[in-house]
PDB file of C-alpha atoms in Angstrom:
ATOM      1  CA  UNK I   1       0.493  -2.464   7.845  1.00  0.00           C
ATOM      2  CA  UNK I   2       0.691  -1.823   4.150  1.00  0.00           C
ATOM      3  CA  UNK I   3       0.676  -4.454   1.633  1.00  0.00           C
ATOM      4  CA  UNK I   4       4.018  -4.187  -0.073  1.00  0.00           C
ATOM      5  CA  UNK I   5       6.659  -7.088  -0.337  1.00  0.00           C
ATOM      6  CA  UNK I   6      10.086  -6.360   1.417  1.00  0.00           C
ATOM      7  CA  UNK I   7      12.660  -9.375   1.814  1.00  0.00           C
ATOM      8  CA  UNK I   8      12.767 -10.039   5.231  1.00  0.00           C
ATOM      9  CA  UNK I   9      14.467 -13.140   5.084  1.00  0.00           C
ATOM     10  CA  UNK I  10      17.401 -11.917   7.183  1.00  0.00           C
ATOM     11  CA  UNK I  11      18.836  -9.148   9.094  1.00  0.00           C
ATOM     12  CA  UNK I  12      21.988  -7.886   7.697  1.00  0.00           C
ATOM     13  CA  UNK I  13      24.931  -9.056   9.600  1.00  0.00           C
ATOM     14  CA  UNK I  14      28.003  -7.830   8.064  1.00  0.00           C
ATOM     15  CA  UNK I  15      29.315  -4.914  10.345  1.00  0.00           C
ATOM     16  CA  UNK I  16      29.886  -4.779  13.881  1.00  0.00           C
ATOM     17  CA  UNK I  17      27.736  -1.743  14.168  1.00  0.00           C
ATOM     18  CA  UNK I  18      24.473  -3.058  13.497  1.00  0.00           C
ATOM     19  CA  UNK I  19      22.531  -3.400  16.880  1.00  0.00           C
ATOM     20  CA  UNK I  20      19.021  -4.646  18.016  1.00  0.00           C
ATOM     21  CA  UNK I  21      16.382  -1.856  17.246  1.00  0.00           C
ATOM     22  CA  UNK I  22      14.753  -0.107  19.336  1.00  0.00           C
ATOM     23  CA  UNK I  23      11.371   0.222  17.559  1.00  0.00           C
ATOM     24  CA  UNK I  24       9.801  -2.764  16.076  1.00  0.00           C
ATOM     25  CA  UNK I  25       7.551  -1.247  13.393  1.00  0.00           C
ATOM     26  CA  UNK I  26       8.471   1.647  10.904  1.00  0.00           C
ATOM     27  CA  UNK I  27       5.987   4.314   9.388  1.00  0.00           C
ATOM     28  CA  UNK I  28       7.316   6.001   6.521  1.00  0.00           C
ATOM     29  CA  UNK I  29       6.818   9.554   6.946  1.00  0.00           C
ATOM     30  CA  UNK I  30       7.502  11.314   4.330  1.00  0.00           C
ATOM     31  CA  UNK I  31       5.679  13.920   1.616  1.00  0.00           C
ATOM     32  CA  UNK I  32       1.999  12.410   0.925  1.00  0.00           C
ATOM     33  CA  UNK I  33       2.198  11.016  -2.851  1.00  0.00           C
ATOM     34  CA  UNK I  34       5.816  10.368  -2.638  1.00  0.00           C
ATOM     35  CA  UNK I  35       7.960   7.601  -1.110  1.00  0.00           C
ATOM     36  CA  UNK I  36      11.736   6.541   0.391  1.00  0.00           C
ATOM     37  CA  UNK I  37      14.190   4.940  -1.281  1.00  0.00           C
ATOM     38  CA  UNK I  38      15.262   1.332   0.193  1.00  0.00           C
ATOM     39  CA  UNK I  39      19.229   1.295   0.282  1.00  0.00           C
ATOM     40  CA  UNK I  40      21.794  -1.891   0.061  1.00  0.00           C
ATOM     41  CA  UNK I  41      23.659  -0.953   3.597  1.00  0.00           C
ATOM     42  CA  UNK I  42      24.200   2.063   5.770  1.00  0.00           C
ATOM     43  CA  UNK I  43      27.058   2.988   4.962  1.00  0.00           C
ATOM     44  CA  UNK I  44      28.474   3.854   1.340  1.00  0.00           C
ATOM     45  CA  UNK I  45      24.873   2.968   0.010  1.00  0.00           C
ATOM     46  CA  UNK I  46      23.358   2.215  -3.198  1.00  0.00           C
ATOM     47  CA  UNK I  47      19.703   1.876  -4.220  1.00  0.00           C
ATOM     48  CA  UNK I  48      18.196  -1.013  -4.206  1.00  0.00           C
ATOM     49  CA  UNK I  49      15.330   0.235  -6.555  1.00  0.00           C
ATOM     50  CA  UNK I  50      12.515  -0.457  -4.110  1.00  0.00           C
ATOM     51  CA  UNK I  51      10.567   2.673  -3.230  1.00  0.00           C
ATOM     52  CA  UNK I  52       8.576   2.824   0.223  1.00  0.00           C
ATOM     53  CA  UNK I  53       5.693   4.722   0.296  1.00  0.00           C
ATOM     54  CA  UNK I  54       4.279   7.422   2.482  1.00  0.00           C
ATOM     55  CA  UNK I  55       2.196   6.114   4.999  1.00  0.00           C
ATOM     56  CA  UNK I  56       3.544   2.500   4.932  1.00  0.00           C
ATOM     57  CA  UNK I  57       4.477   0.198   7.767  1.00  0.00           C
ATOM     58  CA  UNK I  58       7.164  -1.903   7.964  1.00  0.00           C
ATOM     59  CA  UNK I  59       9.087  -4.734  10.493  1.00  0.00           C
ATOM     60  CA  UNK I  60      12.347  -3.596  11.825  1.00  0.00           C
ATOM     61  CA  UNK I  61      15.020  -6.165  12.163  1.00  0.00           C
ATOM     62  CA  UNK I  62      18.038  -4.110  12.994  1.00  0.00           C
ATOM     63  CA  UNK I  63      19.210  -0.724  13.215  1.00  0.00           C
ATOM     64  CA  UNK I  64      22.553   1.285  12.797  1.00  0.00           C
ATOM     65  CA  UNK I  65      24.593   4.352  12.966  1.00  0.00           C
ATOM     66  CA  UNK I  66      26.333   5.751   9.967  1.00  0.00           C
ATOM     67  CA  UNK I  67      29.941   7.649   9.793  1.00  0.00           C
ATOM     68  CA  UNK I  68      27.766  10.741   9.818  1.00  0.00           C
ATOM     69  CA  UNK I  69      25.506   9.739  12.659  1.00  0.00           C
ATOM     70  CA  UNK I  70      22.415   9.074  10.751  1.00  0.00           C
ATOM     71  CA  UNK I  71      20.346   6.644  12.047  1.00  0.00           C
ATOM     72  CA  UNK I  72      19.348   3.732   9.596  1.00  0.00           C
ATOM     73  CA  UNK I  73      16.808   0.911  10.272  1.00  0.00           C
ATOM     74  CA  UNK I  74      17.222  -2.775   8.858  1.00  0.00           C
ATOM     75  CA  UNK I  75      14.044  -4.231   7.089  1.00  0.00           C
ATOM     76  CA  UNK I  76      15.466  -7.542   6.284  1.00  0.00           C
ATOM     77  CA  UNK I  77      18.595  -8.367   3.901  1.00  0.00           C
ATOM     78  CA  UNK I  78      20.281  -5.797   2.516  1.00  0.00           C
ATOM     79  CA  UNK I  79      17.461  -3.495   2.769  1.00  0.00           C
ATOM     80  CA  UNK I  80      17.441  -0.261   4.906  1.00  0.00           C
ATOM     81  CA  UNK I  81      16.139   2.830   4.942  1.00  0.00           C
ATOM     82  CA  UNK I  82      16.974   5.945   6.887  1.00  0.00           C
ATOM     83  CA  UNK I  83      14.981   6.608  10.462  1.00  0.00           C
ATOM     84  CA  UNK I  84      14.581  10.406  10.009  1.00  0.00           C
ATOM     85  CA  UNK I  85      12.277   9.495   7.603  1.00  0.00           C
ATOM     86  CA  UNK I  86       9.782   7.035   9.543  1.00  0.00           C
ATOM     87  CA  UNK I  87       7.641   9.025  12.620  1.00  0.00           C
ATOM     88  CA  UNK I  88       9.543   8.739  15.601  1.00  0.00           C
ATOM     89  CA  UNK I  89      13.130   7.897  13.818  1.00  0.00           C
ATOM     90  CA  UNK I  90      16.057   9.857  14.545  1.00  0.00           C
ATOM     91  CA  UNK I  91      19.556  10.282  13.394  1.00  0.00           C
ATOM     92  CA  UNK I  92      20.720  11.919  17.166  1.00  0.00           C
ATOM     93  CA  UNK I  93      21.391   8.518  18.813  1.00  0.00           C
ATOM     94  CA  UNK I  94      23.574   9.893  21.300  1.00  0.00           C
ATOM     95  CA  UNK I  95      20.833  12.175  23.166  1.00  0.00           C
ATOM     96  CA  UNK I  96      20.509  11.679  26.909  1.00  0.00           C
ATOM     97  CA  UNK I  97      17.540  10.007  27.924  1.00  0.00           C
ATOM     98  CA  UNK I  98      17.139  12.407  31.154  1.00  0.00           C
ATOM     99  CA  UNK I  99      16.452  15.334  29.882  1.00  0.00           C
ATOM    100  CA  UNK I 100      13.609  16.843  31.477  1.00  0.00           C
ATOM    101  CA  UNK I 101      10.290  16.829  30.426  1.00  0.00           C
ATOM    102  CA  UNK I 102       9.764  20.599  30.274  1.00  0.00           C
ATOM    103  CA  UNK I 103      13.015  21.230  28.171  1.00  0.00           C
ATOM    104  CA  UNK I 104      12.207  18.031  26.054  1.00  0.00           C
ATOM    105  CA  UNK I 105       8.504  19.107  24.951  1.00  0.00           C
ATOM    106  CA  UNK I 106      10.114  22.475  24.434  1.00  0.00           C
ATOM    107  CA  UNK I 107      13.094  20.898  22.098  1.00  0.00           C
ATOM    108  CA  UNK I 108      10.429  18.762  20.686  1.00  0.00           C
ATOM    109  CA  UNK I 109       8.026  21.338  19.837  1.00  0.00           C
ATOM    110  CA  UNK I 110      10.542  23.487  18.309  1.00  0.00           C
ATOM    111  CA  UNK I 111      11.719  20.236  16.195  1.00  0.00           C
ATOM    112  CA  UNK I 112       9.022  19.529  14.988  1.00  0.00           C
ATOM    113  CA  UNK I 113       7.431  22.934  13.621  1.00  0.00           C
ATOM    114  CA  UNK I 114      11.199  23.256  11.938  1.00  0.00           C
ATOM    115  CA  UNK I 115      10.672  20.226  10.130  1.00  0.00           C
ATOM    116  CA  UNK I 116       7.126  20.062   9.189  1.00  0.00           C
ATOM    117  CA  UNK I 117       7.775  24.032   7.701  1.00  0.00           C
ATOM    118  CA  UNK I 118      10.590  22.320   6.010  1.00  0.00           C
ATOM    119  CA  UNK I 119       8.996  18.947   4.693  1.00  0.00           C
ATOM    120  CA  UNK I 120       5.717  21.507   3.480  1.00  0.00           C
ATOM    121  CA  UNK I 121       8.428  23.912   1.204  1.00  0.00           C
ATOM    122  CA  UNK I 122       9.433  20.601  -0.298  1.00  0.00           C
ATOM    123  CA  UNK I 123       6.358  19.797  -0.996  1.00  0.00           C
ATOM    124  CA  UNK I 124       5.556  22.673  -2.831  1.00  0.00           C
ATOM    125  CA  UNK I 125       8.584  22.360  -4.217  1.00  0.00           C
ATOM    126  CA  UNK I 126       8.557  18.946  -6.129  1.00  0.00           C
ATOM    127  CA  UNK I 127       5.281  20.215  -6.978  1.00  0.00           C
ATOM    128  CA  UNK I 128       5.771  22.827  -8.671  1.00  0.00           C
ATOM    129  CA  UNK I 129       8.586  21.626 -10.692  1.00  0.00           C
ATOM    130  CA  UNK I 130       6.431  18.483 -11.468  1.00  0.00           C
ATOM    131  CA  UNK I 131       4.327  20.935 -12.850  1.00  0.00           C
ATOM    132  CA  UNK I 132       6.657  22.362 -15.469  1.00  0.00           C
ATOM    133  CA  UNK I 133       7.090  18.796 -16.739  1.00  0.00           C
ATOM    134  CA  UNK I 134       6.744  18.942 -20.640  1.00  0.00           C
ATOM    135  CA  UNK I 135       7.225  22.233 -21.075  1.00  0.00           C
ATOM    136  CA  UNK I 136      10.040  23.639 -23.720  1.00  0.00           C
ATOM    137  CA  UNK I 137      14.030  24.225 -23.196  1.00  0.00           C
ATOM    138  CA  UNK I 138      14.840  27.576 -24.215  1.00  0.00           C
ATOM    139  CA  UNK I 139      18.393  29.240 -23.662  1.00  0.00           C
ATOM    140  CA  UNK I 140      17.859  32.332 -21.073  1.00  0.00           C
ATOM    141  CA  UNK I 141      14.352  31.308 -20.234  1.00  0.00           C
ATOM    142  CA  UNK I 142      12.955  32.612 -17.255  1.00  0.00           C
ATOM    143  CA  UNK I 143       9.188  30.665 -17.567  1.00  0.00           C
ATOM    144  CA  UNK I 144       6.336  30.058 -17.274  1.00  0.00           C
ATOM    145  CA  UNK I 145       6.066  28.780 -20.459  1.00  0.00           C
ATOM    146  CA  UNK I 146       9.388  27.902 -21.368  1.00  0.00           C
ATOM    147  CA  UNK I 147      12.953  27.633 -19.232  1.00  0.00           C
ATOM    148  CA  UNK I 148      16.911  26.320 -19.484  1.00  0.00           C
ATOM    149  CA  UNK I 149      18.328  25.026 -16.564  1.00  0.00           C
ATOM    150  CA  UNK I 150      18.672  27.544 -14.076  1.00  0.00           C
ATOM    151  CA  UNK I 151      15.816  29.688 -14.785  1.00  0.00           C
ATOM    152  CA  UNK I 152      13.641  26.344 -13.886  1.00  0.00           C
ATOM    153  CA  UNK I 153      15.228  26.430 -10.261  1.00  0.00           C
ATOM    154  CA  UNK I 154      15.128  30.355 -10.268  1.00  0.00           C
ATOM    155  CA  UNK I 155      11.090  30.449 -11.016  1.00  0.00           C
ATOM    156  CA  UNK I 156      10.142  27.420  -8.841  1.00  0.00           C
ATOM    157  CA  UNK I 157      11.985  28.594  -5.558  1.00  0.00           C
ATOM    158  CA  UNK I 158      10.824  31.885  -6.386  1.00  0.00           C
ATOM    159  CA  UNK I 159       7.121  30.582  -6.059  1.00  0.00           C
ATOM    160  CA  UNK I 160       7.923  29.380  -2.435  1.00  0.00           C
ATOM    161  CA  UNK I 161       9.203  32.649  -1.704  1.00  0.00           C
ATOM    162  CA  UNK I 162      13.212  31.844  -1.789  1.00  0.00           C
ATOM    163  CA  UNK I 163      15.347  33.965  -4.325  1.00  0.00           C
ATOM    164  CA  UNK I 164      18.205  32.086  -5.761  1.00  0.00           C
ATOM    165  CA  UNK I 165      19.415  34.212  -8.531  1.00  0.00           C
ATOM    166  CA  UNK I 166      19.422  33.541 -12.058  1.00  0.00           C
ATOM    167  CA  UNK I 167      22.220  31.358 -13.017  1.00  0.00           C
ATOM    168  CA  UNK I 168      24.424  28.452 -12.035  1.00  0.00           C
ATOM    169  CA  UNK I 169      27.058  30.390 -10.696  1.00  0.00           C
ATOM    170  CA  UNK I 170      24.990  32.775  -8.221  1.00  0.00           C
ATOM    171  CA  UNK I 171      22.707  29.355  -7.208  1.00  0.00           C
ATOM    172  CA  UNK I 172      25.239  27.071  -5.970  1.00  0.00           C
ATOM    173  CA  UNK I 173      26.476  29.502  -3.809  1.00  0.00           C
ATOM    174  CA  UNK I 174      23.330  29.508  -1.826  1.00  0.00           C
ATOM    175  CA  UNK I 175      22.471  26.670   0.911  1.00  0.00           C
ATOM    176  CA  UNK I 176      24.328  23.991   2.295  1.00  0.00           C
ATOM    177  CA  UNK I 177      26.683  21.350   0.442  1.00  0.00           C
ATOM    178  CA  UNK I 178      25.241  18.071   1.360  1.00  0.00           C
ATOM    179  CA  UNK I 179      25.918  14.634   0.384  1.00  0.00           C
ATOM    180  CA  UNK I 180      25.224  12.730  -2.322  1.00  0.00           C
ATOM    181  CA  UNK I 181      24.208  10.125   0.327  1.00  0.00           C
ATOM    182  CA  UNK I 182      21.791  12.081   2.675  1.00  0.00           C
ATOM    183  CA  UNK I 183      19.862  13.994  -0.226  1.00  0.00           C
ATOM    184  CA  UNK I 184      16.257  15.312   0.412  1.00  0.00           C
ATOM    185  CA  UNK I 185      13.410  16.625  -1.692  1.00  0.00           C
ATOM    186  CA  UNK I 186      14.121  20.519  -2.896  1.00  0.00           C
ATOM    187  CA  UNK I 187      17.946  20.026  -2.611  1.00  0.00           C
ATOM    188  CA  UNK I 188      19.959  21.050  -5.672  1.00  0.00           C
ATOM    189  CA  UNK I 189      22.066  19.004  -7.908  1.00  0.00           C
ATOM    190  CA  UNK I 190      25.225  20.439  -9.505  1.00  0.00           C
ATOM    191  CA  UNK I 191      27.042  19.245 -12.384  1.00  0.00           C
ATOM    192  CA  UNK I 192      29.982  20.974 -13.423  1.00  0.00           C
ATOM    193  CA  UNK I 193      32.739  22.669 -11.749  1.00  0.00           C
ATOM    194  CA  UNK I 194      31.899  23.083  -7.616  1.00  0.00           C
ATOM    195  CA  UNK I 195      32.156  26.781  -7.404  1.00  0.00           C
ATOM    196  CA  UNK I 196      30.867  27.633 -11.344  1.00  0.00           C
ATOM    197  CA  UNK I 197      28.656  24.784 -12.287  1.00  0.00           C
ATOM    198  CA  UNK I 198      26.951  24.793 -16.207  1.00  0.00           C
ATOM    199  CA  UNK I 199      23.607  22.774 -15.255  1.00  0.00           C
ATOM    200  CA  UNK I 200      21.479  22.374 -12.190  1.00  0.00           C
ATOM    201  CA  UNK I 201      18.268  20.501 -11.256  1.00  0.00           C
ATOM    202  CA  UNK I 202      16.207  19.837  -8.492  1.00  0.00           C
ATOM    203  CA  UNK I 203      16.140  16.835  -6.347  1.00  0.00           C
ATOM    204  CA  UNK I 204      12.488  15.351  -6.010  1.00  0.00           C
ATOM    205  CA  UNK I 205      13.355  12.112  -4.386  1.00  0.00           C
ATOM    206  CA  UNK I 206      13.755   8.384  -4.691  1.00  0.00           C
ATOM    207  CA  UNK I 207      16.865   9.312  -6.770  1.00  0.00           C
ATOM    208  CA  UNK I 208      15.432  11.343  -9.191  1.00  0.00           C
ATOM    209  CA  UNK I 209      15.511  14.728 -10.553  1.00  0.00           C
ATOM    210  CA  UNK I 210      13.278  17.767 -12.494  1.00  0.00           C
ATOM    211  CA  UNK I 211      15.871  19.709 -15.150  1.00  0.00           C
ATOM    212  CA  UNK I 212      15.291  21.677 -18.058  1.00  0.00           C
ATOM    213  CA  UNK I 213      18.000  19.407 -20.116  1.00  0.00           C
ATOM    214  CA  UNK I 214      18.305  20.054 -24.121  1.00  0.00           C
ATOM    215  CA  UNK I 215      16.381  21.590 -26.168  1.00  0.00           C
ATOM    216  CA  UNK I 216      15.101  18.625 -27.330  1.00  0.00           C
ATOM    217  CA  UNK I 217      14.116  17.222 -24.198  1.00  0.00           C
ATOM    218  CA  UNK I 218      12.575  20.395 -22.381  1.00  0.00           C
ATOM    219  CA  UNK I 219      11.663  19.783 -18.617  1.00  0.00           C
ATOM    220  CA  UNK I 220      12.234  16.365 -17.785  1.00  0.00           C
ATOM    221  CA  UNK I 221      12.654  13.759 -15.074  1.00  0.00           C
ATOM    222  CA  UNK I 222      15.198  11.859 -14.578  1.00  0.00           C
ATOM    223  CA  UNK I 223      17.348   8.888 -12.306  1.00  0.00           C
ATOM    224  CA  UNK I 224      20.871  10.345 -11.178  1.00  0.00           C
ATOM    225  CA  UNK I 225      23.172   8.155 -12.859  1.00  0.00           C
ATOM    226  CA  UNK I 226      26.714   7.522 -12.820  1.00  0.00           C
ATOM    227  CA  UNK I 227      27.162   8.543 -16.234  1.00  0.00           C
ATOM    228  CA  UNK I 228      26.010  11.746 -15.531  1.00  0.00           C
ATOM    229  CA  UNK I 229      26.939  12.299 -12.047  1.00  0.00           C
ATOM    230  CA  UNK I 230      26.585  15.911 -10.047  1.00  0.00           C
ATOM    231  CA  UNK I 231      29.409  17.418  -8.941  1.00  0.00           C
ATOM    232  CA  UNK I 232      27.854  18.605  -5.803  1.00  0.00           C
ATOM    233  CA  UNK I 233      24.537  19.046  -3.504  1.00  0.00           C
ATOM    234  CA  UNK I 234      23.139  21.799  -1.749  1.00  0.00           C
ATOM    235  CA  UNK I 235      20.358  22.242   0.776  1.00  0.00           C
ATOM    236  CA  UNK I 236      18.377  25.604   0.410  1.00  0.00           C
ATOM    237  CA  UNK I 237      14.939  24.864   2.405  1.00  0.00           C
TER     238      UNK I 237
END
């Protein structure tokens, strides 16, 4: 197990949902170089600023079930992180257990080529806009050496072979909305009106986004904060 300090003092006791796991250990599996965030509760959660990374191992105490059925796991405290990121964790705790084994290694199969296609686009994602770190803010530019906010998302997606169109208003109607809560690597951040937003990023993880910003920023990275909030999250990969 990996050498990283979690407080696992105590299990967190403060809703009647919270139920004895079913796994005792938890491997964070998530995008190699890259980590999960470690959350205050499962439901309505904020971060705790503790980043888990990929690969690691880690005692579960408790787990639970949010309002939208995600599955969460308990690593002492206040600390939890969400199961559909560890190998084996899922968020579909009401599944019969006796489903047959033929359909089930079918389902599985099918499951898990979906997912590892989708975890490899993010990949590429966050890596290519970590690669445009640095570089200048330009009004209307399209790359590679310079961008503003939408042409960033429009050239990166682009690479991975997904067209989003070239502004705020065309890209946010692409995808699916998706909560602030339940964000994943590649999803795009709104801010603005809903249906015609004036900026847009890219998620990366552990609460953190690539943007072209200001022109005297450029490309940047940055925490999502409250004082500058998005309006709204889609899911394009």
């Amino acid at each position: 197990m990996a050498k990283y300090t979690v407080d696992a003092s105590s299990s967190d006791s403060s809703t009647s949902k919270v139920s004895q796991p079913r796994v005792s250990v938890a491997t964070v599996n998530y995008v190699p170089g890259y980590g999960i965030a470690v959350w205050n509760n499962y439901n309505n959660p904020e971060l705790t600023g503790k980043i888990l990374p990929h690969g690691s191992s880690w005692r579960v105490f408790a787990e639970a079930t949010d309002s939208n059925g995600e599955l969460w796991y308990n690593l002492g405290g206040a600390q939890w992180i969400m199961a559909k990121y560890t190998l084996g964790g899922s968020s579909n705790t009401s599944s019969s257990s006796n489903v047959s084994a033929s359909s089930n290694n079918g389902s599985s199969s099918s499951a898990s080529n979906t997912t590892q296609a989708t975890t490899s686009s993010a990949a590429k994602v966050v890596s290519l806009a970590s690669a445009q770190l640095g570089k200048a803010y330009v009004w209307g530019g399209n790359g590679p050496s310079a961008f503003d906010c939408s042409g960033l998302v429009n050239y990166v997606y682009s690479q991975v072979g997904i067209s989003l169109g070239r502004t705020t208003y065309v890209q946010v109607n692409h995808g699916t909305t998706v909560s602030m809560n339940n964000l994943q690597p590649g999803d795009l951040l709104f801010w603005g009106s809903a249906s015609a937003p004036y900026h847009v990023g890219i998620y990366v993880g552990n609460g953190q986004y690539i943007h072209a910003a200001t022109p005297s920023q450029g490309v940047i990275k940055q925490s999502i904060s409250q004082y500058f909030y998005p309006s709204v999250a889609k899911r394009v990969l």
